């Protein structure tokens, strides 16, 4: 397992770090300051404040300290930090509050390890939120985390992970939102909007193409300009448009040979020039390699350089570069202005983050409802699910510590939930561990779901005992797990610890076997045809036991749809090998030009390969009919209209997915979608505006999106592979 430089510090003993002084220092700007007039634009206010700052104060704002565990020999952090990922002390003279940064997208992270006893609500993994295909769910989750962060004194969240799933073995897929730019851009954009609604700056990351962890600090992602603009960068573009995050985190890797945090193309040309991004770029922790080059390429803030970078580039080296004329003062001012602007735009000055009570019950409900909206029912033979819980006589619950809790992904995004680690001591116990089970045990919830049933647990360590328990029970619910985390990838798609044999043995003993998957990315399921049902919950987060019981009993009808394609095996992938994932020296480059912009389902379509489950797929306890499809092209606007009907006996939701094949393309692209909630027998016509950038190509020479014009094929359906009759529309050429 490879670790980034300095990460050993994350697991060092905490040396009295829990100084809870940040909130006290987060003072509001005195009213006398002209920039405290909230009626002025964030830009104007930033200009006014910038004009008052000394050069020392400007340099103070362009680098943060690491506020996590330190070694005794490291210099101490200046006082006032809460203790988390990053910190910049307050500038009291001008009323700038302390900048307190915390990870991340699945909840306020690592709190227990740095601030013992301070817990947070864990959301389910990112793919769950994406699988909801519901912008409202994403917004609510973001607002929940943002609210908790604010109530703990944090004003920056390092949340907004959106790296596309090019690599199903990527250890951080659980922090992201799947493989499609439109779905990921919409969902992550909404989550960011939710965070910022709580007066907390959100940080979209990791910009860009940090799509695997193996060799993440050295490897160069090789890809053509058009391909990256239409895939990974499009996801960022859409999410930034929608969510307006105050900051962007550049990633560890190189892109076409240049480090992301000193990549002029990515930062200056694309982000700041083409997208007119007004916020600031912060580095990932250890992502800076230069002063002048990085600053001139568009990096605005160095994160935790005193611990993670070779030197603190944005201090003496930058001052020297400035003196030599390699960097202009105007650029230093621009860096500071961008930082201040984002704080004004989020309302950080007017609504300072400070310790406040948290409604834990309401927040747990947000987490549980996210799971209920995004769990994906992958298989359900002969109506095995939903279980008739009131009548069930016996249930065998097997495996994955389901008697104690549910698994979480590892690394900087890890949240400590109230109650702590339900299964402490599993290796690795140090970073990116500990392996954490959140204490929301499915066993207890299943017992509550089926009060008359004899519910018994088998750990699964003894396969014969588990099979024997399954044989004497009416149904068997087998939980399987695969831990993933930051800084490492899975070498393959297999389930660890002999769990395939466990599932096969249980399924053999009881045909009513239901598998619940707790994983960060797709796994191989050699036993798939032997089991009755499979429910994908990824890392299911807060109050997951209840959520899982609600889904299995039909109290909630599953409505999640895969935000990824589920490969049968690695041979189907653009890169069947992931060199050095199991150890050894990673190569210098990874070739993303192989699939280019055709990530995920587009790759499968281009190659004519059938994945195990297609993108957009998911079952329900009711049935739906879609159609007919109408497509209306008026000027620049293309709208698809379709009727979705619930033809079954239960209320439920389906997702109308509209795919477009642009002239000359082999694969279709998701261009619009809508989640439709319907009572039994109800039908509704939905109008879905198609995202124009998905109808267009990125024209490198023109540096913009161009609708080529001609015949476009539009289809609608319930997955990328299950679509209705195509409609051809003629679009005229245009530039966006
Ligand atoms: C991760 C970031 C994280 C940062 C601060 C890095 O290792 O890549 O996602 O925000 O640490 O904890």
XYZ file of C-alpha atoms and ligand atoms in Angstrom:
748
model
C 0.000 0.000 0.000
C 1.523 3.289 -1.081
C 1.116 6.355 1.033
C 1.682 9.978 0.222
C 4.589 11.831 1.741
C 3.915 12.806 5.291
C 0.784 10.824 5.721
C 2.288 8.909 8.601
C 1.544 12.045 10.518
C -2.107 11.427 10.152
C -1.825 8.435 12.376
C 0.555 9.979 14.883
C -0.724 10.373 18.371
C -2.618 13.589 18.817
C -0.602 15.908 21.016
C -3.239 17.921 22.722
C -4.512 19.344 19.513
C -8.062 19.867 20.484
C -7.741 23.549 21.115
C -11.201 24.819 20.628
C -10.306 28.413 20.044
C -11.076 28.910 16.400
C -14.616 29.993 16.898
C -13.589 32.578 19.428
C -11.268 34.074 16.838
C -13.810 33.949 14.047
C -14.769 37.518 14.645
C -17.087 39.487 12.500
C -15.742 42.464 10.638
C -16.437 45.638 12.560
C -19.269 47.549 10.900
C -16.970 50.499 10.311
C -15.112 48.617 7.595
C -16.392 49.568 4.162
C -16.056 45.974 2.953
C -18.462 44.770 5.607
C -21.341 46.246 3.625
C -23.093 43.057 2.484
C -25.009 44.985 -0.153
C -21.841 45.358 -2.186
C -20.824 42.589 -4.572
C -18.317 40.002 -3.346
C -15.859 41.368 -5.914
C -16.206 44.929 -4.710
C -15.887 43.906 -1.100
C -12.809 41.833 -1.860
C -11.252 44.806 -3.678
C -11.934 47.121 -0.739
C -10.457 44.701 1.762
C -7.495 43.819 -0.420
C -6.604 47.500 -0.655
C -6.163 47.593 3.125
C -3.884 44.596 3.455
C -0.160 44.760 4.046
C 2.140 42.513 2.047
C 2.624 40.318 5.131
C -1.110 39.929 5.499
C -1.405 38.968 1.842
C 1.254 36.301 2.236
C -0.519 35.145 5.379
C -3.660 34.358 3.379
C -2.081 32.386 0.557
C -0.930 29.416 2.575
C -2.571 27.250 5.167
C -1.105 25.200 7.995
C -1.786 21.547 8.492
C -4.146 21.323 11.438
C -4.065 17.562 11.815
C -1.896 15.282 13.938
C 1.748 16.376 14.028
C 4.954 14.741 15.142
C 6.540 16.194 18.272
C 9.508 17.423 16.207
C 7.266 19.452 13.873
C 6.837 23.138 14.536
C 3.542 23.787 16.295
C 0.613 25.350 14.483
C -0.158 28.915 15.557
C -2.975 28.875 18.096
C -6.622 29.130 17.211
C -7.128 26.030 15.110
C -9.936 23.584 15.610
C -7.913 20.627 14.382
C -8.572 19.126 10.996
C -7.130 19.413 7.502
C -6.098 23.061 7.298
C -5.944 26.374 9.114
C -5.087 30.011 8.548
C -5.091 32.187 11.671
C -7.497 35.124 11.819
C -6.351 38.588 10.803
C -7.973 40.508 13.604
C -6.717 43.890 12.455
C -9.050 43.792 9.475
C -11.626 41.368 10.840
C -10.787 38.377 8.639
C -11.867 35.267 10.524
C -9.641 32.264 10.963
C -9.938 29.916 8.010
C -10.795 26.490 9.345
C -10.801 23.735 6.740
C -12.211 20.266 7.149
C -12.668 17.261 4.922
C -15.083 16.408 3.250
C -17.911 15.195 1.057
C -19.291 12.379 3.171
C -19.497 14.282 6.432
C -17.268 16.393 8.665
C -14.270 14.117 8.687
C -11.710 12.652 11.068
C -13.201 14.546 13.930
C -12.952 11.779 16.473
C -9.260 11.161 15.821
C -8.337 14.813 16.114
C -11.002 16.006 18.458
C -11.906 12.974 20.550
C -15.567 12.810 21.373
C -16.556 15.161 18.579
C -18.592 13.122 16.146
C -20.329 13.885 12.868
C -23.073 12.391 10.753
C -21.766 10.177 7.950
C -23.551 10.399 4.632
C -23.491 7.315 2.440
C -20.716 7.055 -0.153
C -20.776 9.437 -3.113
C -22.080 6.851 -5.609
C -25.187 6.456 -3.436
C -26.023 10.137 -3.790
C -25.282 9.939 -7.514
C -27.436 6.813 -7.805
C -30.388 8.775 -6.472
C -30.325 10.763 -9.737
C -32.060 13.333 -7.592
C -30.602 16.842 -7.333
C -32.713 17.528 -4.240
C -31.161 14.615 -2.383
C -27.697 15.871 -3.301
C -28.485 19.419 -2.173
C -29.911 18.219 1.122
C -26.887 16.043 1.847
C -24.577 18.967 1.087
C -26.609 21.304 3.273
C -26.525 18.766 6.099
C -22.732 18.477 5.997
C -22.329 22.213 5.528
C -24.573 22.845 8.518
C -22.592 20.455 10.720
C -19.303 21.957 9.565
C -20.563 25.439 10.396
C -21.798 24.318 13.792
C -18.355 22.914 14.536
C -16.605 26.146 13.563
C -15.438 25.229 10.053
C -15.854 27.670 7.175
C -14.215 25.628 4.398
C -15.142 22.090 3.420
C -12.829 20.113 1.171
C -15.925 18.578 -0.323
C -17.009 18.142 -3.894
C -15.180 15.032 -5.182
C -15.980 14.557 -8.850
C -13.241 12.507 -10.487
C -14.909 10.299 -13.073
C -14.863 6.552 -12.655
C -12.504 5.658 -15.462
C -10.974 3.016 -13.241
C -13.317 0.746 -11.277
C -10.395 -0.273 -9.075
C -9.748 3.336 -7.988
C -9.648 3.362 -4.186
C -11.479 6.688 -4.005
C -14.471 5.937 -6.224
C -16.570 5.940 -3.066
C -15.901 9.681 -2.674
C -17.029 10.489 -6.203
C -20.175 10.441 -8.308
C -19.707 7.845 -11.009
C -18.663 7.860 -14.637
C -20.880 10.342 -16.441
C -20.132 14.077 -16.717
C -23.762 15.214 -16.722
C -24.903 13.066 -13.813
C -21.770 13.748 -11.754
C -21.827 17.455 -12.630
C -25.460 17.777 -11.598
C -25.195 15.790 -8.379
C -21.892 17.217 -7.180
C -22.958 20.712 -8.250
C -26.052 20.402 -6.093
C -24.111 19.024 -3.137
C -21.759 22.003 -3.393
C -24.697 24.409 -3.592
C -26.041 22.782 -0.439
C -22.746 23.275 1.396
C -22.393 26.889 0.308
C -25.995 27.556 1.394
C -24.703 27.088 4.947
C -22.100 29.846 4.582
C -19.310 27.353 4.167
C -16.918 27.466 1.211
C -16.959 24.227 -0.749
C -13.936 22.856 -2.606
C -14.491 20.876 -5.768
C -11.705 18.329 -6.275
C -9.392 16.777 -7.438
C -8.761 18.907 -10.485
C -8.094 16.945 -12.612
C -7.856 13.408 -13.944
C -6.745 12.005 -10.593
C -8.753 8.945 -11.563
C -6.603 6.351 -9.848
C -4.651 6.298 -6.607
C -1.768 4.111 -7.742
C 1.144 6.466 -8.320
C -1.089 9.443 -7.685
C 1.733 11.772 -6.718
C 3.938 10.907 -9.679
C 1.848 9.622 -12.546
C 0.908 11.679 -15.599
C -2.554 11.244 -17.088
C -2.106 11.359 -20.849
C -5.140 12.513 -22.794
C -6.003 14.775 -25.718
C -7.519 18.189 -25.171
C -10.890 17.511 -26.781
C -11.274 14.241 -24.890
C -10.567 15.771 -21.488
C -12.831 18.762 -22.120
C -15.686 16.396 -23.005
C -15.213 14.077 -20.035
C -13.495 14.830 -16.732
C -13.296 18.564 -17.306
C -16.920 18.707 -18.443
C -17.961 17.179 -15.123
C -16.059 19.958 -13.329
C -17.446 22.612 -15.674
C -21.062 21.576 -15.100
C -20.657 21.216 -11.341
C -18.917 24.576 -11.021
C -21.628 26.275 -13.103
C -24.315 24.801 -10.903
C -22.744 24.814 -7.455
C -20.414 27.827 -7.605
C -17.846 26.422 -5.190
C -15.591 29.013 -3.594
C -12.521 26.932 -4.259
C -11.070 24.266 -6.506
C -8.454 21.795 -5.298
C -5.813 20.895 -7.851
C -4.769 17.272 -7.704
C -1.531 15.398 -7.025
C -0.956 13.934 -10.465
C 0.436 15.353 -13.677
C -1.654 15.933 -16.766
C 0.182 15.534 -20.041
C 3.462 15.907 -18.184
C 2.702 18.957 -16.029
C 1.693 18.813 -12.358
C -1.964 19.697 -11.868
C -1.072 22.435 -9.357
C 1.237 24.188 -11.807
C -0.676 23.371 -14.954
C -1.258 26.553 -16.919
C -3.686 24.845 -19.263
C -5.931 23.520 -16.503
C -5.804 26.459 -14.117
C -5.301 29.599 -16.182
C -6.625 28.645 -19.563
C -9.558 26.387 -18.800
C -10.703 27.224 -15.275
C -10.049 30.933 -15.071
C -10.166 32.071 -18.696
C -12.686 29.783 -20.404
C -14.949 29.139 -17.417
C -14.397 32.601 -15.906
C -14.029 31.017 -12.505
C -13.819 33.796 -9.904
C -12.859 31.686 -6.855
C -9.474 30.389 -5.733
C -7.420 27.289 -6.410
C -5.937 25.525 -3.398
C -3.424 22.726 -3.707
C -3.963 19.210 -2.526
C -1.884 18.411 0.552
C 1.590 17.908 -0.893
C 0.614 18.938 -4.409
C 2.901 21.974 -4.807
C 6.248 21.670 -6.563
C 7.260 25.259 -7.266
C 6.639 28.889 -6.366
C 6.795 31.051 -9.501
C 5.650 28.359 -11.895
C 2.675 27.366 -9.762
C 1.614 30.948 -9.069
C 1.946 31.982 -12.696
C 0.013 28.886 -13.758
C -2.902 29.876 -11.532
C -2.459 28.263 -8.108
C -3.748 30.678 -5.444
C -3.149 28.950 -2.136
C -0.640 26.376 -0.887
C -2.169 23.891 1.530
C -0.258 22.612 4.538
C 3.058 23.084 2.771
C 5.049 23.085 6.017
C 4.236 19.402 6.423
C 3.461 18.019 2.991
C 5.524 19.973 0.432
C 9.286 19.850 0.000
C 9.395 23.422 1.228
C 6.899 26.189 1.909
C 6.888 27.521 -1.624
C 4.422 30.323 -0.963
C 6.687 31.961 1.591
C 10.380 32.757 1.079
C 10.663 31.179 -2.414
C 7.673 33.154 -3.646
C 8.972 36.363 -2.073
C 12.282 35.818 -3.864
C 10.495 35.170 -7.159
C 8.536 38.367 -6.651
C 11.677 40.356 -5.939
C 13.281 38.957 -9.085
C 10.256 39.907 -11.165
C 9.390 36.276 -11.976
C 6.018 36.846 -10.370
C 4.079 40.091 -10.526
C 2.574 41.842 -7.522
C -0.700 41.998 -9.448
C -0.812 38.228 -9.410
C -0.268 38.081 -5.628
C -3.140 40.559 -5.284
C -5.278 38.447 -7.591
C -4.634 35.369 -5.427
C -5.699 37.181 -2.290
C -8.693 38.790 -3.941
C -9.955 35.417 -5.151
C -9.709 33.984 -1.641
C -11.506 36.936 -0.053
C -14.129 37.001 -2.788
C -15.090 33.394 -2.105
C -15.496 34.125 1.586
C -17.696 37.126 0.891
C -19.724 35.180 -1.693
C -20.432 32.383 0.809
C -21.421 34.873 3.527
C -18.627 33.760 5.822
C -18.157 37.268 7.265
C -21.848 37.829 7.997
C -22.478 34.323 9.271
C -19.300 33.272 11.054
C -18.954 29.576 11.723
C -19.252 28.945 15.427
C -20.056 26.167 17.783
C -23.773 25.499 17.830
C -26.050 22.587 18.630
C -26.560 19.965 15.935
C -29.868 18.224 15.329
C -28.409 14.742 15.192
C -31.737 13.039 14.616
C -32.644 15.200 11.653
C -29.165 14.802 10.171
C -29.223 11.030 10.553
C -32.547 11.063 8.726
C -30.877 12.953 5.857
C -28.187 10.271 5.696
C -30.730 7.446 5.831
C -32.979 9.007 3.217
C -29.989 9.465 0.938
C -29.332 5.745 1.206
C -32.983 4.939 0.639
C -32.915 7.103 -2.507
C -29.664 5.703 -3.872
C -29.417 2.014 -2.953
C -29.618 -0.024 -6.161
C -31.524 -3.283 -6.397
C -29.396 -5.259 -8.843
C -31.237 -8.557 -8.795
C -34.574 -9.796 -7.512
C -35.644 -13.242 -8.657
C -39.246 -14.369 -8.312
C -40.220 -11.415 -6.194
C -38.024 -12.541 -3.289
C -37.954 -8.926 -2.216
C -39.619 -7.133 -0.604
C -39.729 -9.387 2.426
C -43.060 -9.743 4.118
C -41.480 -8.697 7.367
C -44.524 -9.052 9.616
C -44.943 -12.695 8.680
C -41.342 -13.798 8.523
C -40.526 -16.567 10.994
C -36.764 -16.571 10.770
C -33.890 -14.663 9.207
C -30.252 -15.634 9.041
C -28.072 -12.536 9.024
C -24.569 -13.364 7.909
C -21.214 -11.669 7.460
C -19.522 -8.275 7.282
C -19.949 -7.525 10.998
C -23.636 -6.855 10.333
C -24.224 -7.448 14.031
C -22.157 -4.366 14.815
C -22.252 -1.866 11.982
C -21.643 -0.907 8.377
C -18.358 -0.332 6.587
C -16.938 3.091 5.652
C -14.244 3.985 3.117
C -10.794 4.995 4.370
C -8.617 8.090 4.104
C -9.098 11.789 4.588
C -12.863 11.644 4.017
C -13.455 9.261 6.921
C -16.078 10.428 9.394
C -16.283 9.285 12.998
C -19.910 8.717 13.810
C -21.353 8.946 17.293
C -20.562 5.714 19.044
C -17.157 5.407 17.368
C -15.767 2.463 15.462
C -18.076 -0.520 15.919
C -15.297 -2.964 14.966
C -12.043 -1.488 16.254
C -8.610 -2.988 15.689
C -8.950 -4.222 12.100
C -5.788 -3.672 10.065
C -4.686 -1.229 8.783
C -5.320 0.713 11.944
C -3.129 3.564 10.687
C -3.880 5.921 7.790
C -5.714 5.465 5.412
C -7.287 3.322 8.102
C -8.546 2.656 10.592
C -11.002 0.330 8.949
C -14.153 1.837 10.326
C -17.565 0.316 10.837
C -20.171 2.930 11.667
C -22.341 1.723 14.535
C -25.628 1.322 12.671
C -25.990 -2.441 12.868
C -28.241 -4.045 10.252
C -28.868 -6.987 12.605
C -30.718 -4.880 15.143
C -32.677 -3.074 12.434
C -33.686 -6.339 10.759
C -34.911 -7.655 14.081
C -36.972 -4.480 14.536
C -38.274 -4.858 10.984
C -39.465 -8.414 11.619
C -40.503 -8.478 15.288
C -41.916 -12.006 15.137
C -38.927 -13.518 13.404
C -36.132 -15.434 14.995
C -33.194 -13.377 13.724
C -29.807 -14.997 14.196
C -26.331 -13.927 13.220
C -23.364 -15.848 11.873
C -20.084 -14.023 11.348
C -19.310 -15.980 8.201
C -15.838 -16.903 9.413
C -17.094 -20.457 9.688
C -18.694 -21.065 6.284
C -20.316 -24.353 7.312
C -21.924 -22.764 10.376
C -23.250 -19.889 8.261
C -24.677 -22.318 5.697
C -26.262 -24.367 8.482
C -27.925 -21.263 9.915
C -29.144 -20.302 6.425
C -30.543 -23.788 5.859
C -32.769 -23.612 8.916
C -33.947 -20.014 8.251
C -36.692 -18.769 5.924
C -34.365 -16.239 4.326
C -30.663 -15.509 4.524
C -29.317 -11.975 4.248
C -25.594 -12.104 3.549
C -23.629 -8.909 3.941
C -20.380 -8.767 1.978
C -17.766 -6.050 2.147
C -14.764 -4.697 0.355
C -12.822 -1.939 2.031
C -11.392 0.779 -0.210
C -9.590 3.948 0.679
C -7.419 6.823 -0.292
C -3.875 6.256 -1.559
C -4.405 2.736 -2.851
C -6.362 0.933 -5.524
C -7.760 -2.562 -5.554
C -5.611 -4.816 -7.719
C -8.751 -6.575 -8.998
C -12.523 -6.708 -8.622
C -12.693 -9.685 -6.288
C -14.284 -9.762 -2.870
C -11.689 -10.415 -0.163
C -11.570 -12.894 2.714
C -13.218 -15.880 1.048
C -16.575 -14.140 0.850
C -17.373 -15.603 -2.587
C -17.237 -19.083 -1.076
C -19.381 -17.915 1.828
C -22.105 -16.535 -0.461
C -22.037 -19.638 -2.647
C -22.391 -21.924 0.363
C -25.236 -19.905 1.873
C -27.040 -19.712 -1.486
C -26.701 -23.459 -1.838
C -28.208 -23.945 1.605
C -31.080 -21.520 1.076
C -32.469 -20.372 -2.301
C -33.916 -17.312 -0.547
C -30.539 -15.687 -0.205
C -30.233 -11.928 -0.413
C -26.809 -10.342 -0.763
C -26.202 -6.821 0.498
C -23.035 -5.272 -0.954
C -20.918 -2.814 1.040
C -18.228 -1.662 -1.349
C -16.704 1.409 -2.941
C -16.671 0.211 -6.549
C -18.038 -2.694 -8.575
C -17.040 -6.190 -7.510
C -17.098 -9.497 -9.352
C -20.034 -11.707 -8.341
C -19.286 -15.254 -9.463
C -22.282 -16.459 -7.400
C -24.735 -13.973 -8.930
C -26.966 -16.548 -10.616
C -27.214 -18.616 -7.453
C -28.660 -15.918 -5.199
C -32.202 -14.594 -5.097
C -31.510 -10.899 -4.728
C -28.679 -8.375 -4.572
C -28.937 -4.927 -3.043
C -26.042 -2.492 -3.590
C -25.684 -0.046 -0.683
C -21.996 0.910 -1.156
C -20.742 2.380 2.123
C -24.191 3.175 3.405
C -23.510 5.767 6.140
C -25.665 7.035 8.979
C -28.598 5.001 10.256
C -27.873 2.515 7.511
C -29.249 -0.482 9.361
C -32.710 1.069 9.376
C -32.356 2.173 5.767
C -31.386 -1.326 4.656
C -34.278 -2.859 6.604
C -36.673 -0.332 5.060
C -35.452 -1.264 1.585
C -35.584 -5.016 2.143
C -39.058 -4.880 3.675
C -40.470 -2.604 0.992
C -41.217 0.195 3.416
C -39.088 2.057 0.899
C -39.112 1.048 -2.747
C -35.562 1.025 -4.160
C -35.147 3.736 -6.750
C -31.372 4.030 -7.121
C -29.976 3.593 -10.620
C -26.312 2.801 -11.243
C -24.143 5.879 -11.837
C -21.514 3.517 -13.243
C -21.259 0.597 -15.629
C -20.612 -2.633 -13.778
C -17.947 -4.608 -15.615
C -18.091 -8.379 -15.833
C -14.353 -8.536 -15.397
C -11.286 -6.401 -15.877
C -10.821 -7.723 -19.418
C -13.705 -5.449 -20.426
C -11.938 -2.303 -19.263
C -9.914 0.080 -21.420
C -6.917 -0.872 -19.273
C -7.271 -4.440 -18.037
C -3.997 -4.026 -16.130
C -3.512 -1.512 -13.376
C 0.253 -1.697 -13.023
C 1.661 -1.495 -9.488
C -1.771 -1.592 -7.850
C -0.572 -4.642 -5.956
C 2.877 -3.169 -5.269
C 5.993 -2.144 -7.131
C 6.877 1.036 -8.945
C 4.045 2.683 -10.826
C 4.663 3.657 -14.423
C 5.247 7.328 -15.285
C 2.059 7.644 -17.270
C -1.456 6.307 -17.589
C -2.994 6.386 -21.044
C -6.484 7.872 -20.883
C -6.455 8.442 -24.630
C -7.493 4.794 -25.010
C -11.099 5.605 -24.182
C -10.688 9.380 -24.359
C -14.071 10.984 -23.688
C -15.801 7.616 -24.002
C -15.732 6.803 -20.308
C -17.889 4.005 -18.880
C -20.992 3.115 -20.878
C -19.709 4.960 -23.927
C -16.664 2.705 -23.969
C -18.851 -0.411 -23.760
C -21.099 0.871 -26.555
C -18.162 1.805 -28.740
C -16.672 -1.645 -28.333
C -19.970 -3.529 -28.448
C -19.311 -5.078 -25.019
C -22.104 -6.024 -22.612
C -21.203 -5.132 -19.026
C -22.707 -7.109 -16.179
C -25.065 -4.213 -15.379
C -25.313 -1.126 -17.544
C -25.106 2.485 -16.458
C -28.505 3.725 -15.279
C -29.725 0.257 -14.340
C -31.704 -0.585 -11.213
C -34.777 -2.607 -10.280
C -37.887 -1.595 -8.365
C -40.695 -3.363 -6.515
C -43.099 -1.906 -9.025
C -43.068 -1.758 -12.823
C -42.820 1.227 -15.137
C -43.564 2.001 -18.727
C -41.909 4.800 -20.622
C -43.046 6.517 -23.780
C -43.797 7.769 -26.255
C -40.826 10.096 -26.653
C -41.162 13.457 -28.328
C -38.281 15.728 -29.093
C -38.705 19.377 -29.666
C -35.866 21.451 -31.084
C -36.562 25.170 -30.972
C -33.613 27.284 -31.839
C -30.914 26.379 -29.387
C -33.199 24.529 -27.011
C -33.805 20.821 -27.331
C -36.386 19.295 -25.028
C -37.359 15.663 -24.707
C -40.818 14.856 -23.455
C -41.822 11.426 -22.271
C -44.560 9.867 -20.220
C -43.585 7.557 -17.394
C -46.275 5.319 -15.921
C -46.234 3.215 -12.777
C -47.914 0.032 -13.981
C -47.428 -1.934 -10.779
C -48.971 -2.042 -7.343
C -46.551 -0.019 -5.256
C -45.530 3.609 -5.197
C -42.061 4.084 -6.588
C -39.716 6.230 -8.610
C -38.049 5.682 -11.939
C -35.534 7.745 -13.824
C -36.272 8.876 -17.362
C -32.858 8.907 -19.040
C -32.354 10.654 -22.358
C -29.352 9.723 -24.463
C -28.191 11.423 -27.633
C -26.005 10.146 -30.403
C -24.324 13.043 -32.135
C -23.524 12.684 -35.842
C -20.546 10.433 -36.430
C -20.383 9.096 -32.835
C -20.548 5.392 -32.061
C -21.722 5.858 -28.504
C -24.612 7.742 -26.965
C -24.293 10.378 -24.292
C -26.613 11.066 -21.394
C -27.997 14.514 -22.190
C -30.840 14.842 -19.687
C -32.732 12.969 -16.989
C -35.554 13.284 -14.507
C -36.502 11.202 -11.521
C -40.246 10.642 -11.458
C -42.131 9.635 -8.303
C -45.398 7.846 -9.067
C -48.216 6.246 -7.150
C -49.510 2.892 -8.389
C -51.372 3.463 -11.648
C -50.170 7.057 -11.944
C -48.501 8.391 -15.067
C -46.824 11.686 -15.724
C -45.430 13.508 -18.692
C -42.030 14.993 -18.002
C -40.181 17.547 -20.070
C -36.455 17.199 -19.930
C -34.275 20.002 -21.278
C -31.165 18.527 -22.863
C -27.810 19.902 -21.800
C -26.427 21.648 -24.831
C -22.813 20.811 -24.068
C -23.789 17.176 -24.493
C -25.125 17.903 -27.954
C -21.918 19.690 -28.828
C -18.299 18.786 -29.383
C -15.461 20.700 -27.865
C -13.652 22.370 -30.726
C -10.021 22.759 -29.770
C -9.186 25.280 -32.494
C -12.164 27.457 -31.653
C -11.693 26.858 -27.927
C -15.393 26.347 -27.452
C -18.430 24.113 -27.710
C -19.768 23.628 -31.202
C -23.009 21.955 -32.194
C -21.980 20.485 -35.518
C -25.517 20.278 -36.873
C -27.144 17.418 -38.776
C -29.132 14.383 -37.710
C -29.075 13.555 -34.006
C -30.516 10.340 -32.640
C -32.374 10.723 -29.355
C -33.530 7.803 -27.217
C -35.107 7.560 -23.802
C -35.145 4.681 -21.397
C -34.425 3.243 -18.000
C -30.732 2.544 -18.547
C -28.062 3.226 -21.156
C -28.957 -0.137 -22.722
C -32.729 -0.276 -22.187
C -34.107 2.431 -24.403
C -37.178 2.961 -26.536
C -37.568 3.772 -30.217
C -35.098 6.353 -31.501
C -36.194 9.744 -32.732
C -34.111 11.606 -35.258
C -33.900 15.350 -34.958
C -32.145 17.758 -37.218
C -30.195 20.432 -35.440
C -28.585 23.367 -37.115
C -24.970 24.173 -36.468
C -24.226 26.625 -33.676
C -21.581 27.623 -31.189
C -22.400 27.773 -27.492
C -6.593 14.365 -0.166
C -7.629 15.459 -0.239
C -7.882 16.005 1.147
C -6.583 16.486 1.747
C -6.724 17.084 3.133
C -5.368 14.763 0.629
O -4.623 13.641 0.910
O -6.230 13.960 -1.460
O -8.817 14.967 -0.805
O -8.845 17.011 1.081
O -5.699 15.394 1.837
O -7.005 16.120 4.064
